[in-house]
CSV table of C-alpha atoms in Angstrom, one decimal:
chain,number,residue,atom,x,y,z
A,922,UNK,CA,14.6,15.1,26.7
A,923,UNK,CA,12.8,17.7,24.4
A,924,UNK,CA,9.5,19.2,25.3
A,925,UNK,CA,7.2,20.1,22.4
A,926,UNK,CA,6.9,23.7,23.7
A,927,UNK,CA,10.6,24.1,23.1
A,928,UNK,CA,10.7,22.7,19.6
A,929,UNK,CA,11.0,25.5,17.0
A,930,UNK,CA,11.9,23.3,14.0
A,931,UNK,CA,12.0,19.7,12.8
A,932,UNK,CA,14.9,18.0,11.0
A,933,UNK,CA,13.8,16.2,7.8
A,934,UNK,CA,15.5,13.1,6.4
A,935,UNK,CA,17.9,14.0,3.6
A,936,UNK,CA,18.0,12.0,0.4
A,937,UNK,CA,21.8,12.0,0.4
A,938,UNK,CA,24.8,13.8,2.1
A,939,UNK,CA,26.8,14.0,-1.0
A,940,UNK,CA,26.7,17.5,-2.6
A,941,UNK,CA,26.7,16.3,-6.2
A,942,UNK,CA,23.8,13.9,-5.5
A,943,UNK,CA,21.9,16.7,-3.6
A,944,UNK,CA,22.1,18.8,-6.8
A,945,UNK,CA,21.0,15.8,-8.9
A,946,UNK,CA,18.0,15.4,-6.6
A,947,UNK,CA,17.2,19.1,-7.0
A,948,UNK,CA,17.2,19.0,-10.8
A,949,UNK,CA,15.3,15.7,-10.9
A,950,UNK,CA,12.6,17.0,-8.6
A,951,UNK,CA,12.5,20.3,-10.5
A,952,UNK,CA,11.9,18.4,-13.8
A,953,UNK,CA,9.1,16.3,-12.2
A,954,UNK,CA,7.5,19.4,-10.6
A,955,UNK,CA,7.5,21.3,-13.8
A,956,UNK,CA,6.0,18.3,-15.7
A,957,UNK,CA,3.3,18.1,-13.0
A,958,UNK,CA,2.6,21.9,-13.3
A,959,UNK,CA,2.4,21.7,-17.1
A,960,UNK,CA,0.3,18.6,-17.3
A,961,UNK,CA,-2.2,19.5,-14.6
A,962,UNK,CA,-2.3,23.1,-15.7
A,963,UNK,CA,-3.1,22.1,-19.3
A,964,UNK,CA,-5.9,19.8,-18.1
A,965,UNK,CA,-7.4,22.5,-15.9
A,966,UNK,CA,-7.2,25.1,-18.7
A,967,UNK,CA,-8.6,22.8,-21.3
A,968,UNK,CA,-11.6,21.7,-19.2
A,969,UNK,CA,-12.3,25.3,-18.2
A,970,UNK,CA,-12.1,26.6,-21.8
A,971,UNK,CA,-13.8,23.8,-23.8
A,972,UNK,CA,-17.6,23.8,-23.3
A,973,UNK,CA,-17.8,20.2,-24.7
A,974,UNK,CA,-15.9,19.1,-21.6
A,975,UNK,CA,-18.3,20.6,-19.1
A,976,UNK,CA,-19.6,17.2,-18.1
A,977,UNK,CA,-19.5,15.4,-14.7
A,978,UNK,CA,-16.5,13.2,-15.7
A,979,UNK,CA,-14.4,16.2,-16.6
A,980,UNK,CA,-15.7,18.3,-13.7
A,981,UNK,CA,-14.3,15.7,-11.3
A,982,UNK,CA,-11.1,15.4,-13.4
A,983,UNK,CA,-10.7,19.2,-13.0
A,984,UNK,CA,-10.9,18.8,-9.3
A,985,UNK,CA,-8.4,16.0,-9.3
A,986,UNK,CA,-5.9,18.1,-11.3
A,987,UNK,CA,-6.3,20.9,-8.8
A,988,UNK,CA,-5.7,18.4,-5.9
A,989,UNK,CA,-2.6,17.0,-7.7
A,990,UNK,CA,-1.1,20.5,-8.1
A,991,UNK,CA,-1.6,21.2,-4.4
A,992,UNK,CA,-0.3,17.8,-3.4
A,993,UNK,CA,3.0,18.0,-5.2
A,994,UNK,CA,3.4,21.7,-4.3
A,995,UNK,CA,3.1,20.8,-0.6
A,996,UNK,CA,6.2,18.6,-0.5
A,997,UNK,CA,8.4,19.0,-3.5
A,998,UNK,CA,9.5,22.7,-3.4
A,999,UNK,CA,10.6,22.5,0.2
A,1000,UNK,CA,12.6,19.3,-0.5
A,1001,UNK,CA,14.2,21.0,-3.5
A,1002,UNK,CA,15.1,24.0,-1.4
A,1003,UNK,CA,16.7,21.8,1.3
A,1004,UNK,CA,18.8,20.0,-1.3
A,1005,UNK,CA,19.8,23.2,-3.0
A,1006,UNK,CA,20.9,24.9,0.2
A,1007,UNK,CA,22.1,21.8,1.9
A,1008,UNK,CA,19.7,22.1,4.9
A,1009,UNK,CA,17.3,19.6,6.5
A,1010,UNK,CA,15.2,21.8,8.7
A,1011,UNK,CA,11.5,22.9,8.6
A,1012,UNK,CA,10.0,25.3,11.1
A,1013,UNK,CA,7.4,24.1,13.6
A,1014,UNK,CA,4.7,26.2,11.8
A,1015,UNK,CA,5.8,25.0,8.4
A,1016,UNK,CA,5.6,21.4,9.5
A,1017,UNK,CA,2.1,22.0,11.0
A,1018,UNK,CA,0.9,23.5,7.7
A,1019,UNK,CA,2.5,20.8,5.6
A,1020,UNK,CA,1.0,18.0,7.7
A,1021,UNK,CA,-2.4,19.6,7.5
A,1022,UNK,CA,-2.3,20.1,3.8
A,1023,UNK,CA,-1.1,16.6,3.1
A,1024,UNK,CA,-3.8,15.1,5.3
A,1025,UNK,CA,-6.4,17.3,3.7
A,1026,UNK,CA,-5.3,16.6,0.1
A,1027,UNK,CA,-4.9,12.9,0.5
A,1028,UNK,CA,-8.4,12.6,2.2
A,1029,UNK,CA,-10.1,14.6,-0.6
A,1030,UNK,CA,-8.2,12.6,-3.3
A,1031,UNK,CA,-9.5,9.3,-1.9
A,1032,UNK,CA,-13.0,10.6,-1.7
A,1033,UNK,CA,-12.8,12.1,-5.2
A,1034,UNK,CA,-11.5,9.0,-6.8
A,1035,UNK,CA,-14.4,7.1,-5.2
A,1036,UNK,CA,-16.9,9.6,-6.6
A,1037,UNK,CA,-15.3,9.3,-10.0
A,1038,UNK,CA,-15.8,5.5,-9.9
A,1039,UNK,CA,-19.4,6.1,-9.1
A,1040,UNK,CA,-19.6,8.5,-12.1
A,1041,UNK,CA,-18.3,5.8,-14.4
A,1042,UNK,CA,-20.6,3.2,-12.9
A,1043,UNK,CA,-23.7,5.3,-13.5
A,1044,UNK,CA,-22.5,6.3,-17.0
A,1045,UNK,CA,-22.1,2.7,-18.1
A,1046,UNK,CA,-24.4,0.6,-16.0
A,1047,UNK,CA,-27.3,3.1,-15.7
A,1048,UNK,CA,-27.0,5.5,-18.7
A,1049,UNK,CA,-30.7,6.4,-18.8
A,1050,UNK,CA,-30.5,7.7,-15.2
A,1051,UNK,CA,-27.1,9.5,-15.7
A,1052,UNK,CA,-28.6,13.0,-16.0
A,1053,UNK,CA,-30.8,12.5,-13.0
A,1054,UNK,CA,-28.2,11.0,-10.7
A,1055,UNK,CA,-25.3,13.2,-11.8
A,1056,UNK,CA,-26.8,16.5,-12.7
A,1057,UNK,CA,-24.7,19.7,-12.3
A,1058,UNK,CA,-26.1,20.4,-8.8
A,1059,UNK,CA,-25.4,16.8,-7.6
A,1060,UNK,CA,-21.8,16.9,-8.9
A,1061,UNK,CA,-21.1,20.2,-7.1
A,1062,UNK,CA,-22.6,18.9,-3.9
A,1063,UNK,CA,-20.5,15.7,-4.1
A,1064,UNK,CA,-17.3,17.6,-4.8
A,1065,UNK,CA,-18.1,20.1,-2.0
A,1066,UNK,CA,-18.8,17.3,0.4
A,1067,UNK,CA,-15.4,15.7,-0.4
A,1068,UNK,CA,-13.5,19.0,0.1
A,1069,UNK,CA,-15.4,19.7,3.3
A,1070,UNK,CA,-14.9,16.2,4.7
A,1071,UNK,CA,-11.2,16.3,3.9
A,1072,UNK,CA,-10.8,19.7,5.6
A,1073,UNK,CA,-12.5,18.5,8.8
A,1074,UNK,CA,-10.5,15.3,8.8
A,1075,UNK,CA,-7.2,17.1,8.4
A,1076,UNK,CA,-8.1,19.7,11.0
A,1077,UNK,CA,-9.0,17.0,13.5
A,1078,UNK,CA,-5.8,15.0,12.9
A,1079,UNK,CA,-3.5,18.0,12.9
A,1080,UNK,CA,-4.9,19.5,16.1
A,1081,UNK,CA,-4.7,16.1,17.8
A,1082,UNK,CA,-1.2,15.3,16.6
A,1083,UNK,CA,0.4,18.6,17.7
A,1084,UNK,CA,-1.4,18.6,21.0
A,1085,UNK,CA,0.7,15.6,22.1
A,1086,UNK,CA,3.9,16.2,24.1
A,1087,UNK,CA,7.0,15.5,22.0
A,1088,UNK,CA,10.0,14.4,24.0
A,1089,UNK,CA,12.0,12.2,21.6
A,1090,UNK,CA,13.9,14.9,19.7
A,1091,UNK,CA,12.8,16.6,16.5
A,1092,UNK,CA,14.3,14.4,13.8
A,1093,UNK,CA,11.8,12.9,11.3
A,1094,UNK,CA,12.6,9.8,9.2
A,1095,UNK,CA,10.9,11.4,6.2
A,1096,UNK,CA,11.5,14.2,3.7
A,1097,UNK,CA,8.2,15.9,4.7
A,1098,UNK,CA,6.1,16.1,7.8
A,1099,UNK,CA,3.4,13.4,8.2
A,1100,UNK,CA,1.4,12.1,11.1
A,1101,UNK,CA,3.1,8.7,11.7
A,1102,UNK,CA,6.5,10.4,11.9
A,1103,UNK,CA,5.3,13.0,14.5
A,1104,UNK,CA,3.7,10.3,16.6
A,1105,UNK,CA,7.1,8.5,16.8
A,1106,UNK,CA,8.4,11.6,18.7
A,1107,UNK,CA,5.6,11.5,21.3
A,1108,UNK,CA,6.2,10.2,24.8
A,1109,UNK,CA,2.6,10.3,25.9
A,1110,UNK,CA,0.1,7.5,26.0
A,1111,UNK,CA,-2.3,9.9,24.4
A,1112,UNK,CA,-0.8,9.0,21.0
A,1113,UNK,CA,-3.0,5.9,21.2
A,1114,UNK,CA,-6.0,8.3,20.6
A,1115,UNK,CA,-4.4,9.5,17.4
A,1116,UNK,CA,-3.5,6.0,16.4
A,1117,UNK,CA,-7.2,5.1,16.9
A,1118,UNK,CA,-8.1,8.0,14.6
A,1119,UNK,CA,-5.6,6.7,12.0
A,1120,UNK,CA,-7.1,3.2,12.2
A,1121,UNK,CA,-10.6,4.7,11.6
A,1122,UNK,CA,-9.2,6.7,8.6
A,1123,UNK,CA,-7.6,3.5,7.2
A,1124,UNK,CA,-11.0,1.7,7.5
A,1125,UNK,CA,-12.7,4.5,5.6
A,1126,UNK,CA,-10.0,4.3,2.9
A,1127,UNK,CA,-10.5,0.6,2.8
A,1128,UNK,CA,-14.3,1.1,2.5
A,1129,UNK,CA,-13.7,3.5,-0.4
A,1130,UNK,CA,-11.4,1.0,-2.1
A,1131,UNK,CA,-13.9,-1.8,-1.8
A,1132,UNK,CA,-16.6,0.5,-3.3
A,1133,UNK,CA,-14.3,1.3,-6.2
A,1134,UNK,CA,-13.6,-2.4,-6.8
A,1135,UNK,CA,-17.2,-3.4,-6.7
A,1136,UNK,CA,-18.1,-0.5,-9.0
A,1137,UNK,CA,-15.6,-1.7,-11.6
A,1138,UNK,CA,-16.7,-5.3,-11.3
A,1139,UNK,CA,-20.2,-4.1,-12.3
A,1140,UNK,CA,-18.7,-1.8,-15.0
A,1141,UNK,CA,-16.6,-4.6,-16.6
A,1142,UNK,CA,-19.6,-6.9,-16.6
A,1143,UNK,CA,-21.7,-4.3,-18.4
A,1144,UNK,CA,-18.9,-3.4,-20.9
A,1145,UNK,CA,-18.5,-7.1,-21.8
A,1146,UNK,CA,-22.2,-7.2,-22.7
A,1147,UNK,CA,-21.9,-4.3,-25.2
A,1148,UNK,CA,-22.3,-5.9,-28.6
A,1149,UNK,CA,-20.1,-3.6,-30.7
A,1150,UNK,CA,-16.3,-3.7,-30.4
A,1151,UNK,CA,-16.2,0.1,-30.9
A,1152,UNK,CA,-18.6,0.6,-28.0
A,1153,UNK,CA,-16.5,-1.6,-25.7
A,1154,UNK,CA,-13.4,0.2,-26.7
A,1155,UNK,CA,-14.9,3.6,-25.9
A,1156,UNK,CA,-16.2,2.4,-22.5
A,1157,UNK,CA,-12.8,1.0,-21.6
A,1158,UNK,CA,-11.1,4.2,-22.8
A,1159,UNK,CA,-13.0,6.2,-20.2
A,1160,UNK,CA,-12.6,3.7,-17.4
A,1161,UNK,CA,-9.1,2.4,-17.6
A,1162,UNK,CA,-7.3,5.7,-16.9
A,1163,UNK,CA,-9.2,6.2,-13.7
A,1164,UNK,CA,-8.6,2.6,-12.6
A,1165,UNK,CA,-4.8,3.0,-13.3
A,1166,UNK,CA,-4.8,6.2,-11.3
A,1167,UNK,CA,-6.7,4.6,-8.4
A,1168,UNK,CA,-4.3,1.6,-8.4
A,1169,UNK,CA,-1.2,3.7,-8.4
A,1170,UNK,CA,-2.3,6.1,-5.7
A,1171,UNK,CA,-4.0,3.6,-3.3
A,1172,UNK,CA,-1.3,0.9,-3.6
A,1173,UNK,CA,1.6,3.3,-2.8
A,1174,UNK,CA,-0.2,5.1,0.0
A,1175,UNK,CA,-1.4,1.8,1.7
A,1176,UNK,CA,2.1,0.2,1.3
A,1177,UNK,CA,3.8,3.2,2.7
A,1178,UNK,CA,1.6,3.3,5.9
A,1179,UNK,CA,0.7,-0.4,6.4
A,1180,UNK,CA,4.0,-2.2,5.5
A,1181,UNK,CA,5.4,-4.2,8.4
A,1182,UNK,CA,8.1,-2.7,10.5
A,1183,UNK,CA,10.4,-5.6,9.7
A,1184,UNK,CA,10.8,-4.4,6.1
A,1185,UNK,CA,10.9,-0.7,7.0
A,1186,UNK,CA,14.1,1.3,6.5
A,1187,UNK,CA,14.8,5.0,6.0
A,1188,UNK,CA,15.9,4.5,2.4
A,1189,UNK,CA,12.8,2.3,1.6
A,1190,UNK,CA,10.5,4.8,3.3
A,1191,UNK,CA,11.9,7.6,1.1
A,1192,UNK,CA,11.4,5.6,-2.1
A,1193,UNK,CA,7.9,4.6,-1.2
A,1194,UNK,CA,6.9,8.2,-0.1
A,1195,UNK,CA,8.2,9.5,-3.4
A,1196,UNK,CA,6.0,7.0,-5.2
A,1197,UNK,CA,2.8,8.2,-3.6
A,1198,UNK,CA,3.6,11.9,-3.1
A,1199,UNK,CA,5.5,12.8,-6.2
A,1200,UNK,CA,4.8,10.3,-9.0
A,1201,UNK,CA,1.0,10.2,-9.1
A,1202,UNK,CA,0.5,14.0,-9.5
A,1203,UNK,CA,3.1,14.0,-12.4
A,1204,UNK,CA,1.7,10.9,-14.0
A,1205,UNK,CA,-2.0,11.5,-13.8
A,1206,UNK,CA,-2.3,14.0,-16.6
A,1207,UNK,CA,-0.4,11.6,-18.9
A,1208,UNK,CA,-2.5,8.6,-17.9
A,1209,UNK,CA,-5.8,10.5,-18.5
A,1210,UNK,CA,-4.7,12.0,-21.8
A,1211,UNK,CA,-3.2,8.8,-23.3
A,1212,UNK,CA,-6.4,6.9,-23.9
A,1213,UNK,CA,-8.9,9.7,-23.9
A,1214,UNK,CA,-9.4,10.9,-27.5
A,1215,UNK,CA,-11.8,13.6,-26.5
A,1216,UNK,CA,-9.4,15.2,-24.0
A,1217,UNK,CA,-6.5,14.9,-26.5
A,1218,UNK,CA,-8.5,16.7,-29.2
A,1219,UNK,CA,-9.5,19.4,-26.7
A,1220,UNK,CA,-5.9,19.8,-25.6
A,1221,UNK,CA,-4.8,20.1,-29.2
A,1222,UNK,CA,-7.4,22.9,-29.8
A,1223,UNK,CA,-6.2,24.8,-26.8
A,1224,UNK,CA,-2.6,24.5,-27.8
A,1225,UNK,CA,-3.4,25.6,-31.4
A,1226,UNK,CA,-5.2,28.7,-30.0
A,1227,UNK,CA,-2.3,29.6,-27.8
A,1228,UNK,CA,0.2,29.4,-30.6
A,1229,UNK,CA,-2.1,31.3,-33.0
A,1230,UNK,CA,-2.5,34.1,-30.3
A,1231,UNK,CA,1.3,34.3,-30.0
């Protein structure tokens, strides 16, 4: 029987016990991490440096790239270090910080993706009102509201989760700290309170998801009414990357946390958690730059300036 006051560290789930595979995991995660840093860093730099990209759509994309950098940095470096040094532990404080940051970043990302769908809806369905509904002040206020809401949400969940007495050991069936895994260690009926908070959070996420779907139903109806093929192609080019990013992020997060216990296993949980915590931050820059000619041209200009400077 372990009391939460005596816990100084948690044991994370290792990907493998074989030394060669641990090193392979380290190099694989290092490659993904560097790709995420490079891709998101280039998008942040390009949007900041190119005045033509100082629009609401790219302002929100800038915020998304900052979130993705924080998201992947919260989990991957610690996992890489554990594989490299053949350890599985994380300090109590480190676990608390990691759980808070994950709850914070996931919350803000959901809200930001919802705002980005609203931006595309106004741009395509109400273009004459775009400047009024999405002026610079309105964009800053929406982004600030998303960050503030995510912070309060994460603070509430983190404080409530770690206020519970933990008496079922300190081993987590995950390669990072997350709320469901900590709740499994609780022996108090108070965990029902946190479970209730999680249910409310899931309902909010579901509401955001429904809003995104309804927005895109209206968007596709409007796009199909555009007479010119070039106009339809341009509209789809700005919408499809966001829809792909939303689908990838929402589907993996919801499957990870809502899948039935009958299909749950440590190995499956590891694979699914990698899909939502590691893959999206690395893939998002590629998804957004693949079909966005304006962003590709701006990236090319930035790269040209960098090489000319050198």
